Structures are given as C-alpha cells and as structure tokens.
Coordinates of C-alpha atoms (C1' of nucleotides) in Angstrom, one line a residue:
Chain A
M4 CA -5.2 22.3 33.5
D5 CA -5.6 25.8 34.9
Q6 CA -6.0 28.8 32.6
G7 CA -2.6 30.3 33.5
A8 CA -0.5 27.3 32.5
R9 CA -2.7 26.8 29.5
Q10 CA -2.1 30.3 28.3
L11 CA 1.6 29.8 28.7
M12 CA 1.7 26.8 26.3
D13 CA -0.7 28.3 23.9
D14 CA 1.8 31.0 23.1
T15 CA 4.1 28.4 21.7
W16 CA 2.6 25.2 20.4
I17 CA 1.3 26.5 17.1
T18 CA 4.8 27.3 16.0
K19 CA 5.5 23.6 16.0
F20 CA 3.3 23.1 12.9
R21 CA 4.7 24.7 9.8
G22 CA 1.3 24.8 8.0
L23 CA -0.3 26.6 10.9
S24 CA 2.2 29.4 11.4
R25 CA 0.4 31.6 8.8
L26 CA -2.9 31.5 10.6
P27 CA -4.4 34.9 11.2
E28 CA -4.8 36.0 14.7
D29 CA -8.5 35.4 15.2
I30 CA -8.3 31.8 13.9
R31 CA -5.3 31.1 15.9
R32 CA -7.2 32.2 19.0
A33 CA -10.2 30.1 18.1
L34 CA -7.9 27.1 17.7
E35 CA -6.2 27.7 21.0
T36 CA -9.3 28.2 23.1
G37 CA -11.2 25.5 21.3
S38 CA -8.7 22.7 21.8
E39 CA -6.9 21.1 24.7
I40 CA -3.4 19.7 25.4
I41 CA -3.4 16.2 26.5
S42 CA -0.6 13.8 27.6
V43 CA -0.7 10.0 27.5
P44 CA 1.9 7.4 28.5
A45 CA 3.7 5.1 26.1
G46 CA 1.5 2.2 25.0
T47 CA -1.8 4.1 25.0
Q48 CA -4.2 3.2 22.3
I49 CA -4.9 6.4 20.5
F50 CA -7.6 5.0 18.2
A51 CA -8.8 1.6 17.3
P52 CA -11.4 -0.1 15.1
G53 CA -14.8 0.2 16.6
Q54 CA -13.8 2.8 19.1
P55 CA -14.8 6.1 17.3
A56 CA -12.6 9.1 18.1
D57 CA -14.0 12.6 18.2
K58 CA -10.8 14.6 18.3
L59 CA -8.1 15.4 15.8
W60 CA -4.6 15.0 17.3
L61 CA -1.7 17.2 16.5
L62 CA 1.5 15.7 18.0
L63 CA 3.7 17.9 20.1
D64 CA 6.0 15.3 21.5
G65 CA 6.5 11.6 21.0
T66 CA 5.5 9.2 18.2
V67 CA 2.4 7.3 17.3
K68 CA 2.6 4.0 15.3
V69 CA -0.2 3.2 13.0
Q70 CA -0.8 -0.5 12.2
Q71 CA -3.2 -2.5 10.2
K72 CA -4.8 -5.2 12.3
S73 CA -5.1 -8.1 9.9
E74 CA -7.7 -10.8 10.1
T75 CA -5.0 -13.4 10.3
G76 CA -3.8 -12.0 13.6
R77 CA -0.6 -10.5 12.2
D78 CA -0.2 -6.8 12.0
V79 CA 1.3 -4.6 9.3
F80 CA 3.0 -1.4 10.1
L81 CA 1.6 1.5 8.0
Y82 CA 3.2 4.7 9.1
R83 CA 4.5 6.6 12.1
V84 CA 3.2 10.0 13.2
H85 CA 6.0 12.3 14.5
A86 CA 5.9 15.5 16.5
G87 CA 4.8 18.3 14.4
E88 CA 2.4 16.1 12.4
S89 CA -1.2 15.4 12.7
C90 CA -3.0 12.2 12.9
V91 CA -5.5 12.7 10.2
L92 CA -6.7 9.2 10.2
T93 CA -8.7 10.0 13.3
T94 CA -10.9 12.2 11.2
A95 CA -12.0 9.1 9.4
N96 CA -13.3 7.8 12.7
M97 CA -14.8 11.2 13.4
L98 CA -16.9 10.6 10.3
A99 CA -17.9 7.3 11.8
L100 CA -16.9 5.8 8.5
E101 CA -17.2 2.2 7.8
D102 CA -14.9 0.5 10.2
H103 CA -11.3 0.5 9.0
S104 CA -9.1 -1.9 10.8
A105 CA -6.2 0.4 11.6
E106 CA -5.1 1.1 15.1
G107 CA -2.8 3.8 16.6
T108 CA -0.7 3.4 19.6
A109 CA 1.6 5.8 21.4
E110 CA 5.1 4.4 21.1
T111 CA 6.5 6.8 23.6
A112 CA 4.9 9.2 26.0
V113 CA 2.9 11.5 23.9
R114 CA 1.8 15.1 24.3
A115 CA -0.7 16.4 21.8
V116 CA -3.2 19.1 21.0
A117 CA -6.7 17.5 20.7
I118 CA -9.1 19.4 18.5
P119 CA -12.7 18.4 19.1
R120 CA -14.9 17.8 16.1
Q121 CA -16.8 21.0 16.4
T122 CA -13.7 23.2 16.6
F123 CA -12.2 21.3 13.7
D124 CA -15.3 21.8 11.5
D125 CA -15.5 25.4 12.4
L126 CA -11.9 26.1 11.5
V127 CA -12.1 24.2 8.2
A128 CA -15.1 26.4 7.3
R129 CA -13.5 29.7 8.4
S130 CA -9.8 29.4 7.4
P131 CA -8.2 28.7 4.1
V132 CA -4.9 28.2 5.8
F133 CA -6.3 25.6 8.1
R134 CA -8.0 23.9 5.2
E135 CA -4.7 23.7 3.4
F136 CA -3.1 22.3 6.5
V137 CA -5.6 19.5 6.7
F138 CA -5.6 18.6 3.0
T139 CA -1.9 18.7 2.9
A140 CA -1.8 16.3 5.9
Y141 CA -4.2 13.9 4.1
S142 CA -2.3 14.1 0.8
K143 CA 1.0 13.4 2.6
R144 CA -0.4 10.3 4.2
I145 CA -1.7 9.0 0.9
T146 CA 1.5 9.6 -1.0
D147 CA 3.5 8.0 1.9
L148 CA 1.3 5.0 1.5
F149 CA 2.1 5.0 -2.2
V150 CA 5.7 4.9 -1.5
L151 CA 5.2 2.2 1.1
I152 CA 3.4 0.0 -1.5
D153 CA 6.1 0.6 -4.0
D154 CA 8.7 -0.4 -1.4
I155 CA 6.9 -3.6 -0.4
V156 CA 6.4 -4.7 -4.0
F157 CA 9.8 -3.9 -5.5
Q158 CA 12.4 -3.5 -2.8
R159 CA 14.5 -6.3 -1.4
M160 CA 14.2 -7.1 2.3
D161 CA 17.8 -6.5 3.2
V162 CA 17.6 -3.0 1.6
R163 CA 14.5 -2.2 3.5
L164 CA 15.8 -3.5 6.8
A165 CA 19.0 -1.6 6.5
A166 CA 17.1 1.6 5.8
R167 CA 14.7 1.0 8.7
L168 CA 17.5 0.3 11.1
L169 CA 19.1 3.6 10.3
E170 CA 15.8 5.4 10.6
L171 CA 15.0 3.8 14.0
A172 CA 18.5 4.5 15.3
G173 CA 18.2 8.2 14.6
D174 CA 21.3 9.9 16.0
G175 CA 22.0 7.1 18.4
D176 CA 23.7 3.8 17.5
T177 CA 21.3 1.3 19.1
V178 CA 17.8 0.1 18.1
R179 CA 15.6 -1.4 20.7
A180 CA 13.3 -3.8 18.9
T181 CA 12.8 -7.5 18.9
H182 CA 13.1 -9.4 15.6
A183 CA 9.4 -9.9 15.8
V184 CA 8.7 -6.2 16.0
L185 CA 11.0 -5.5 13.1
G186 CA 9.1 -8.1 11.2
T187 CA 5.8 -6.4 11.6
E188 CA 7.4 -3.0 10.8
L189 CA 8.4 -4.4 7.4
G190 CA 5.5 -6.7 6.9
T191 CA 7.6 -9.8 6.9
A192 CA 8.3 -12.8 9.1
R193 CA 10.5 -12.9 12.2
E194 CA 12.7 -15.6 10.6
V195 CA 13.5 -13.4 7.7
I196 CA 14.6 -10.6 10.0
S197 CA 16.8 -13.1 12.0
R198 CA 18.4 -14.3 8.8
T199 CA 19.0 -10.9 7.4
L200 CA 20.4 -9.5 10.7
S201 CA 22.8 -12.5 10.9
E202 CA 24.1 -11.6 7.5
F203 CA 24.5 -7.9 8.6
Q204 CA 26.4 -9.1 11.6
R205 CA 28.6 -11.4 9.5
R206 CA 29.6 -8.3 7.5
N207 CA 30.3 -6.4 10.8
W208 CA 27.7 -3.8 10.2
I209 CA 25.9 -4.5 13.5
E210 CA 26.1 -6.3 16.8
Q211 CA 23.1 -8.0 18.2
F212 CA 22.0 -8.3 21.7
R213 CA 18.7 -9.6 23.2
G214 CA 16.0 -7.2 22.4
G215 CA 18.0 -4.9 20.1
V216 CA 20.8 -4.1 17.7
R217 CA 23.8 -1.8 17.9
L218 CA 25.0 -0.2 14.6
T219 CA 28.7 -0.5 14.3
N220 CA 29.1 0.5 10.6
R221 CA 26.5 2.9 9.4
E222 CA 28.3 3.3 6.1
G223 CA 27.8 -0.3 5.2
L224 CA 24.1 -0.1 6.0
R225 CA 23.7 3.2 4.3
H226 CA 25.4 2.0 1.1
L227 CA 23.0 -1.0 1.0
A228 CA 20.0 1.1 1.8
Q229 CA 20.8 3.6 -0.9
S230 CA 21.5 0.9 -3.5
A231 CA 17.7 1.2 -3.9
A232 CA 16.4 -0.5 -7.0
S233 CA 19.8 -0.6 -8.7
H234 CA 20.2 -4.4 -8.3
S235 CA 22.4 -5.1 -5.3
Chain B
M13 CA -21.7 23.4 -24.2
D14 CA -24.6 25.7 -24.5
Q15 CA -26.6 26.8 -21.5
G16 CA -29.8 24.8 -22.4
A17 CA -28.0 21.4 -22.6
R18 CA -26.0 22.3 -19.5
Q19 CA -29.2 23.0 -17.5
L20 CA -30.6 19.7 -18.6
M21 CA -27.7 17.7 -17.2
D22 CA -27.4 19.8 -14.1
D23 CA -30.8 18.7 -13.0
T24 CA -29.5 15.1 -12.7
W25 CA -25.9 14.7 -12.1
I26 CA -25.7 15.5 -8.4
T27 CA -28.0 12.5 -7.7
K28 CA -25.2 10.2 -8.8
F29 CA -23.2 11.1 -5.7
R30 CA -24.7 9.8 -2.5
G31 CA -22.8 12.2 -0.3
L32 CA -24.1 15.2 -2.3
S33 CA -27.8 14.5 -2.4
R34 CA -28.3 16.3 0.9
L35 CA -26.8 19.5 -0.3
P36 CA -29.0 22.5 0.4
E37 CA -30.4 24.3 -2.7
D38 CA -28.1 27.3 -2.7
I39 CA -24.9 25.2 -2.4
R40 CA -26.2 22.8 -5.1
R41 CA -26.7 25.7 -7.4
A42 CA -23.2 27.1 -6.7
L43 CA -21.8 23.7 -7.4
E44 CA -23.7 23.4 -10.7
T45 CA -22.8 26.8 -12.0
G46 CA -19.3 26.7 -10.8
S47 CA -18.3 23.5 -12.4
E48 CA -18.3 22.0 -15.9
I49 CA -18.9 18.6 -17.4
I50 CA -16.1 17.3 -19.5
S51 CA -15.6 14.1 -21.6
V52 CA -12.4 12.5 -22.5
P53 CA -11.7 9.4 -24.6
A54 CA -10.2 6.2 -23.2
G55 CA -6.5 6.4 -22.6
T56 CA -6.4 10.1 -21.6
Q57 CA -4.0 11.0 -18.9
I58 CA -6.1 12.6 -16.1
F59 CA -3.2 13.5 -14.0
A60 CA 0.5 12.8 -13.8
P61 CA 3.5 13.7 -11.8
G62 CA 4.8 17.2 -12.6
Q63 CA 1.6 18.1 -14.4
P64 CA -0.4 19.9 -11.7
A65 CA -4.1 19.6 -12.0
D66 CA -6.4 22.4 -10.9
K67 CA -9.7 20.6 -10.9
L68 CA -11.4 18.0 -8.8
W69 CA -13.0 15.3 -10.9
L70 CA -16.3 13.6 -10.0
L71 CA -16.8 10.7 -12.3
L72 CA -20.1 10.3 -14.0
D73 CA -19.3 7.5 -16.4
G74 CA -16.3 5.3 -17.0
T75 CA -13.3 4.4 -14.8
V76 CA -10.0 5.8 -14.0
K77 CA -7.0 3.7 -13.1
V78 CA -4.5 5.1 -10.7
Q79 CA -1.0 3.7 -10.8
Q80 CA 2.3 4.3 -9.1
K81 CA 5.1 5.0 -11.6
S82 CA 8.0 3.3 -10.0
E83 CA 11.7 4.4 -10.5
T84 CA 12.4 0.9 -11.8
G85 CA 10.1 1.4 -14.7
R86 CA 7.5 -1.1 -13.6
D87 CA 4.1 0.3 -12.4
V88 CA 1.9 -0.8 -9.5
F89 CA -1.8 -0.5 -9.6
L90 CA -3.2 1.4 -6.7
Y91 CA -6.9 1.8 -7.1
R92 CA -9.6 2.4 -9.6
V93 CA -12.1 5.3 -9.5
H94 CA -15.6 4.3 -10.6
A95 CA -18.6 6.4 -11.6
G96 CA -20.1 8.1 -8.6
E97 CA -16.7 8.5 -6.9
S98 CA -14.3 11.4 -6.9
C99 CA -10.7 11.5 -7.7
V100 CA -9.5 13.2 -4.6
L101 CA -5.9 12.6 -5.4
T102 CA -6.1 15.5 -7.8
T103 CA -6.6 17.8 -4.8
A104 CA -3.0 16.8 -3.8
N105 CA -1.9 18.2 -7.1
M106 CA -4.1 21.2 -6.5
L107 CA -2.0 21.9 -3.5
A108 CA 1.1 21.7 -5.6
L109 CA 2.4 19.3 -3.1
E110 CA 5.8 17.7 -3.4
D111 CA 5.6 15.6 -6.4
H112 CA 4.0 12.2 -5.8
S113 CA 4.6 9.8 -8.6
A114 CA 1.1 8.5 -9.2
E115 CA -0.7 8.9 -12.5
G116 CA -4.3 8.5 -13.5
T117 CA -5.5 7.3 -16.8
A118 CA -9.0 7.0 -18.3
E119 CA -9.5 3.3 -18.8
T120 CA -12.7 3.8 -20.8
A121 CA -14.3 6.9 -22.2
V122 CA -14.9 9.1 -19.2
R123 CA -17.5 11.8 -18.5
A124 CA -16.9 13.8 -15.3
V125 CA -17.8 16.9 -13.5
A126 CA -14.7 19.1 -13.1
I127 CA -14.7 21.4 -10.1
P128 CA -12.2 24.2 -10.4
R129 CA -10.0 25.0 -7.4
Q130 CA -11.8 28.1 -6.5
T131 CA -15.3 26.6 -6.5
F132 CA -13.9 23.7 -4.5
D133 CA -12.5 25.9 -1.9
D134 CA -15.6 28.0 -1.7
L135 CA -17.9 25.0 -1.2
V136 CA -15.7 23.4 1.4
A137 CA -15.9 26.7 3.3
R138 CA -19.6 27.1 3.0
S139 CA -21.1 23.6 3.2
P140 CA -20.7 21.1 6.0
V141 CA -22.3 18.4 3.7
F142 CA -19.7 19.1 1.0
R143 CA -16.9 19.0 3.6
E144 CA -18.1 15.6 4.8
F145 CA -18.3 14.4 1.2
V146 CA -14.7 15.4 0.6
F147 CA -13.3 14.0 3.8
T148 CA -15.2 10.8 3.4
A149 CA -13.7 10.4 -0.1
Y150 CA -10.2 10.9 1.3
S151 CA -10.8 8.5 4.2
K152 CA -12.1 5.9 1.8
R153 CA -9.1 6.0 -0.4
I154 CA -6.8 5.7 2.7
T155 CA -8.6 2.7 4.1
D156 CA -8.7 1.2 0.6
L157 CA -4.9 1.5 0.5
F158 CA -4.7 -0.2 3.9
V159 CA -6.7 -3.1 2.6
L160 CA -4.5 -3.2 -0.5
I161 CA -1.3 -3.4 1.6
D162 CA -2.8 -6.1 3.8
D163 CA -3.6 -8.0 0.6
I164 CA -0.2 -7.6 -0.9
V165 CA 1.6 -8.7 2.3
F166 CA -0.6 -11.6 3.4
Q167 CA -2.6 -13.0 0.5
R168 CA -1.5 -15.6 -1.9
M169 CA -1.3 -14.7 -5.5
D170 CA -3.8 -17.3 -6.7
V171 CA -6.4 -16.0 -4.3
R172 CA -5.8 -12.4 -5.3
L173 CA -5.8 -13.2 -9.0
A174 CA -9.1 -15.2 -8.7
A175 CA -10.7 -12.3 -6.9
R176 CA -9.4 -9.8 -9.5
L177 CA -10.7 -11.8 -12.4
L178 CA -14.2 -11.9 -10.9
E179 CA -14.1 -8.2 -10.3
L180 CA -12.9 -7.3 -13.7
A181 CA -15.4 -9.6 -15.4
G182 CA -18.3 -7.9 -13.7
D183 CA -21.5 -9.3 -15.0
G184 CA -19.9 -10.6 -18.1
D185 CA -17.8 -13.7 -18.4
T186 CA -14.8 -12.4 -20.2
V187 CA -11.9 -10.3 -19.1
R188 CA -9.8 -8.4 -21.7
A189 CA -6.4 -8.0 -20.3
T190 CA -3.0 -9.3 -21.2
H191 CA -1.0 -11.2 -18.6
A192 CA 1.3 -8.3 -18.4
V193 CA -1.5 -5.9 -17.4
L194 CA -2.8 -8.4 -14.8
G195 CA 0.7 -8.5 -13.5
T196 CA 0.8 -4.8 -12.8
E197 CA -2.7 -4.9 -11.4
L198 CA -1.5 -7.2 -8.7
G199 CA 2.0 -5.9 -8.4
T200 CA 3.6 -9.1 -9.7
A201 CA 5.4 -10.4 -12.7
R202 CA 3.9 -11.6 -15.9
E203 CA 5.3 -15.0 -15.5
V204 CA 3.5 -15.5 -12.2
I205 CA 0.2 -14.6 -13.9
S206 CA 0.9 -17.0 -16.7
R207 CA 1.7 -19.9 -14.3
T208 CA -1.4 -19.2 -12.2
L209 CA -3.7 -18.9 -15.1
S210 CA -2.4 -22.2 -16.5
E211 CA -3.3 -23.8 -13.2
F212 CA -6.8 -22.2 -13.3
Q213 CA -7.2 -23.5 -16.8
R214 CA -6.1 -27.0 -15.8
R215 CA -8.9 -26.9 -13.2
N216 CA -11.4 -25.8 -15.9
W217 CA -12.2 -22.6 -14.2
I218 CA -11.2 -20.5 -17.2
E219 CA -10.4 -20.6 -20.9
Q220 CA -7.6 -18.5 -22.2
F221 CA -7.3 -16.7 -25.5
R222 CA -4.9 -14.1 -26.7
G223 CA -5.4 -10.9 -24.8
G224 CA -8.0 -12.2 -22.4
V225 CA -9.7 -14.9 -20.3
R226 CA -13.1 -16.4 -20.3
L227 CA -14.5 -17.5 -17.0
T228 CA -16.2 -20.9 -17.3
N229 CA -16.6 -21.7 -13.6
R230 CA -17.1 -18.8 -11.5
E231 CA -17.9 -21.0 -8.5
G232 CA -14.4 -22.4 -8.5
L233 CA -12.8 -19.0 -8.6
R234 CA -15.2 -17.6 -6.0
H235 CA -14.4 -20.4 -3.7
L236 CA -10.7 -19.8 -3.9
A237 CA -11.1 -16.0 -3.7
Q238 CA -13.1 -16.3 -0.5
S239 CA -10.8 -18.8 1.1
A240 CA -9.1 -15.6 2.1
A241 CA -6.5 -16.2 4.7
S242 CA -7.7 -19.6 5.7
H243 CA -4.8 -21.5 4.2
S244 CA -6.0 -22.9 0.8
Chain C
dG2 C1' -1.3 -13.3 -49.6
dC3 C1' 3.6 -12.7 -47.9
dG4 C1' 7.5 -11.2 -45.2
dG5 C1' 8.9 -8.9 -41.1
dG6 C1' 8.5 -6.7 -36.9
dT7 C1' 6.0 -6.5 -32.6
dT8 C1' 3.3 -8.1 -28.9
dC9 C1' 1.9 -11.9 -26.2
dG10 C1' 2.4 -16.1 -23.8
dG11 C1' 5.2 -20.3 -22.2
dT12 C1' 9.1 -22.5 -20.0
dG13 C1' 13.2 -24.0 -17.2
dA14 C1' 16.7 -22.6 -14.0
dC15 C1' 17.6 -20.1 -10.3
dC16 C1' 17.2 -17.0 -6.2
dA17 C1' 14.6 -14.5 -2.6
dA18 C1' 11.3 -14.7 0.7
dG19 C1' 7.5 -16.8 3.6
dT20 C1' 6.0 -20.9 6.3
dC21 C1' 6.4 -24.6 9.5
dA22 C1' 8.2 -27.1 13.2
dC23 C1' 11.1 -27.3 16.6
dC24 C1' 14.7 -26.1 19.9
dA25 C1' 18.0 -23.5 22.7
dA26 C1' 19.2 -19.4 25.3
dC27 C1' 17.8 -15.8 28.2
dG28 C1' 15.5 -13.4 32.0
dC29 C1' 11.9 -12.9 35.1
dT30 C1' 9.0 -14.6 38.9
dT31 C1' 8.3 -17.2 42.8
Chain D
dA22 C1' 17.0 -22.9 41.8
dA23 C1' 13.0 -24.2 39.2
dG24 C1' 9.6 -23.0 36.0
dC25 C1' 7.9 -20.4 32.4
dG26 C1' 7.3 -17.0 28.9
dT27 C1' 9.9 -14.4 25.5
dT28 C1' 13.3 -14.2 22.2
dG29 C1' 16.3 -15.8 18.7
dG30 C1' 18.3 -19.7 15.6
dT31 C1' 17.8 -23.3 12.1
dG32 C1' 16.6 -26.7 8.4
dA33 C1' 13.3 -28.2 5.1
dC34 C1' 10.0 -26.9 2.2
dT35 C1' 6.7 -23.9 -0.7
dT36 C1' 5.6 -19.8 -3.0
dG37 C1' 6.8 -16.0 -5.6
dG38 C1' 10.0 -13.1 -8.5
dT39 C1' 13.8 -12.9 -11.9
dC40 C1' 16.3 -13.9 -16.0
dA41 C1' 17.0 -15.6 -20.5
dC42 C1' 15.1 -17.4 -24.1
dC43 C1' 11.7 -19.1 -27.5
dG44 C1' 7.7 -19.7 -30.4
dA45 C1' 3.1 -18.4 -31.8
dA46 C1' -0.2 -14.9 -32.9
dC47 C1' -1.1 -10.5 -34.6
dC48 C1' -0.4 -6.3 -37.4
dC49 C1' 1.0 -3.8 -41.2
dG50 C1' 2.6 -2.4 -45.6
dC51 C1' 3.3 -4.0 -49.9

DNA sequence: GCGGGTTCGGTGACCAAGTCACCAACGCTT
DNA sequence: AAGCGTTGGTGACTTGGTCACCGAACCCGC
C-alpha cells in the first residue's frame, strides 16, 4: 500500500477503538507508522495451533470466529471478535506459549490493523493508555468465557438457541447457518438443534429453509431468551 | 513486618516464580521494595464482585479457588490458583472493569506477594521480562478455560470425576470434600456425584466416609480418567 | 448423655439432552 | 438424468440434571 493511501486511513482508524482514542499524539503516531492494514477474504485462518502468529490484530471490519479444536474432532465455539475489538489471543501465540488448540477464522471478509510484536511491546512499555487497552481486552475475553461457561452449565438449550438466533440475525430477519454449524456454536449436537428448531417452527416463531432460518416472530424468541434462569 | 524479616524473605520469594527469575537486578529490587507479603487464613475472600481489588497477588503458599457466582444461586468452579502462580483476574478488578461475577476464596491458609497497582504499572512499563510474565499468566488462564469448556461439553461425568479425585488427592489417598462441593467443582448436581461415587465404590476404587473419599485403587480411577474421549 | 436442628448422603421418578443408526430430500456436478 | 455429497428428520436408547423426599450422621447446648 502506498504512503498516500496509508496516510489517509491512518487519520481515521484509531477512532474505531474506544480505548485508543485517548492516546497521546506521539504514541498514536508510533502505532500508525509501526503497524499495517491488511485485508483477508472470508474463510481465512487467522491463527491456528502450531502456527505461531507474530502480530496483534485489531479488527476494522468483519468478524472472526474463535473455536476450540477438540481431540474428538468436534469443535466448540468460544467467542466472536467484532469490528472495534482486538484479537488478544494472538498474543498468546506471540509468546510461543504451550500450544493451545484454538483456531481463529475470518467469518466474513476482514480488514484489520496488524501490530507486529515489536511495535506491540514498545507501545505497552511506553503508554499507560495502550496498556489499559490491552489488559481490558484480555479481561473482557476472560469474563466472556466465564459467562459462556455459566451458560453452558445452567441454561437450557432452547433458551440459548433462541438467544443465538436473535444475535446472529442482527437487524435482518434471516440467519444463514446449517443445523450442524448452530450445533458447534452452542456446543451441542445437530440433532438437538433440529429438534429445537422444529419446536420453534411449530410455535410459528421461525420458518426453516435449507441452510438457514427466517425469524417470523422475534417476540416469541426474545421472550424465551430472556426467561433466562427463571424456569421456563 | 519489620525491615529485617522482610529482607530475609525478599532474598528468596522471587525464585518461586519461574517467569520472574530472569528479572534484572534493578527491576527485582523495585519489585521487592514496592510490594508486600501478606498472609490470610483459609476461607478469606480474596476478591469478589463489586469489591474492587487494587493489588495483584502472587501466591507463595496455599491455593485460591475461583468460582463463578451464578444468578441462580449455584456456583461453578472455574480454576484454582496454586503456589507459584499469579491471580491475574484481580487485574481485571484493578481496571474497575464492568463487574464480572467471579469470586476468589482462599482454600487453605495463603501467603502471597501483593503488588499494588502503581508498582505493577511501573514494572510492566519498565521490564520486558515482567511483561512477558504477566501476559503469559493471562494466556495460561485463557487456555485453561478453553480446556475446561472442552471438558464440560465433551467429557463424561465419570471420567471427569475420576480425574478430579486423583487431582484433589495429590500424593495422599484421601479427598476431603462433600458431594455438594464436588458437584460445584464439576458444574453438576450433588445427586450425580452421589450416583457416580456409588458406582466407583461398587468397583472397589474408593471407600466413602462422611465428608470425604479414600482412594483404594488409583489404577482403576486413572484408567478411566485417561480413557478421555475414547468411548468408555 | 439426650433432644433437636443442621448437614450430608441416598433414592426413585421424571425430564432434558447427547448419541447412534439410518434414511429422505435437496442441489450440484458431470 | 444420474450420481454423489450435504443437509435435515426421526426413533430408540443412554447419560445427565431436577425434584421431592427421607434417613443417618454430626454438632451443640443443656
């Protein structure tokens, strides 16, 4: 990328990250010149076990799905990194830590700022604001995992599926995902998804089509999703 | 604690932490003088939701149990911090982050080095080795949680219980824990623990007594525990 | 040492969820 | 149009979680 175009984007991208907006001018410049903006198509492996990364990614556009590759062959969904968030797990690879078995894949086309190890280290040393940004990102992931564990242990599948459908639909009304994919998202079997979706359909909350679902009654789903732990 | 006794301990405690042994002399001194050694009895709440901590704990002796307080009242065990490890989750409280709902309790009497926020920040800024120590600790917790999730989702209860009993027994042959406690350790119900333990007893792997279990055939337990995902 | 309350463990019935085996419907390629 | 891989549906069965309830062991004050 030529310097002109680069400069143009540099003026804007930092504002996408709340925690970085308070960076003093010199640090901001160091971050801009010491990093690069990269784009990868949907489906790209961002990181994977045994394939050490050496850059911290800050997502500008798109989403990255982080999954645990299980020995059994089945995968479990762990979390999703959205635009405006950083993929701190790559720092674990940067440390060449004992191999964790998580992998990150671009779900959509992804544009991101890649901060090389050296720049990262330099910024952590120099800037309290940058430090806070990084530690906050770590803490958020950890607490998200806490919530996930709580969900897995205590929440009923139908409640979790309803919530997930609403989340995946976003503003639209259709979710493109096979039953198998929804199964790994929630850490359950395809059959369970099929059965639960049939039930949702019977209640006229959704319509099913091959490879996806159309939400026809968000209220019904929302009501179930929010029933939380209060015994359906 | 008077300065003489303090100096005596300072000479030794850093060696308990692998990642810190490579600290250069000046950093080491800053760490020693900028922190204090504290002792608390078993049962002490180390951190809890809404009660912001301002110190990073490095455990010298004892163990800390970290649990998720669920809305439903039931708790889930998340992980255990052992001597020689740090309780990085407290840094999340240090950031006064949105309230996570985990709490840490001293399982035994605990002796630890408490690093105040300011010293922590200073050391992270100054020392690459200290930075690596902290990031490694974070990454380890995250990958541990990945493994935990994998376990919860895919592993059978009897396998998990056998593994946990061996772990809790350590070198000894008895585990002091009620069925209810074992239940929260594994995120399951007391009844399930009772049933599974009865089965273990029937196979003469354990003897039960009120408030605990005595392992009488570690091999049997170990064999089951290691059968992992290979379909008992 | 004796009630009386509390904690701990056991049990049966039932429901939710995961597993297994198998098949039917769809859509893509050739 | 035939063949094949992907997707979804289903029934039978096992495992795990929930609920309600009970009895035995322990603790405590008297």
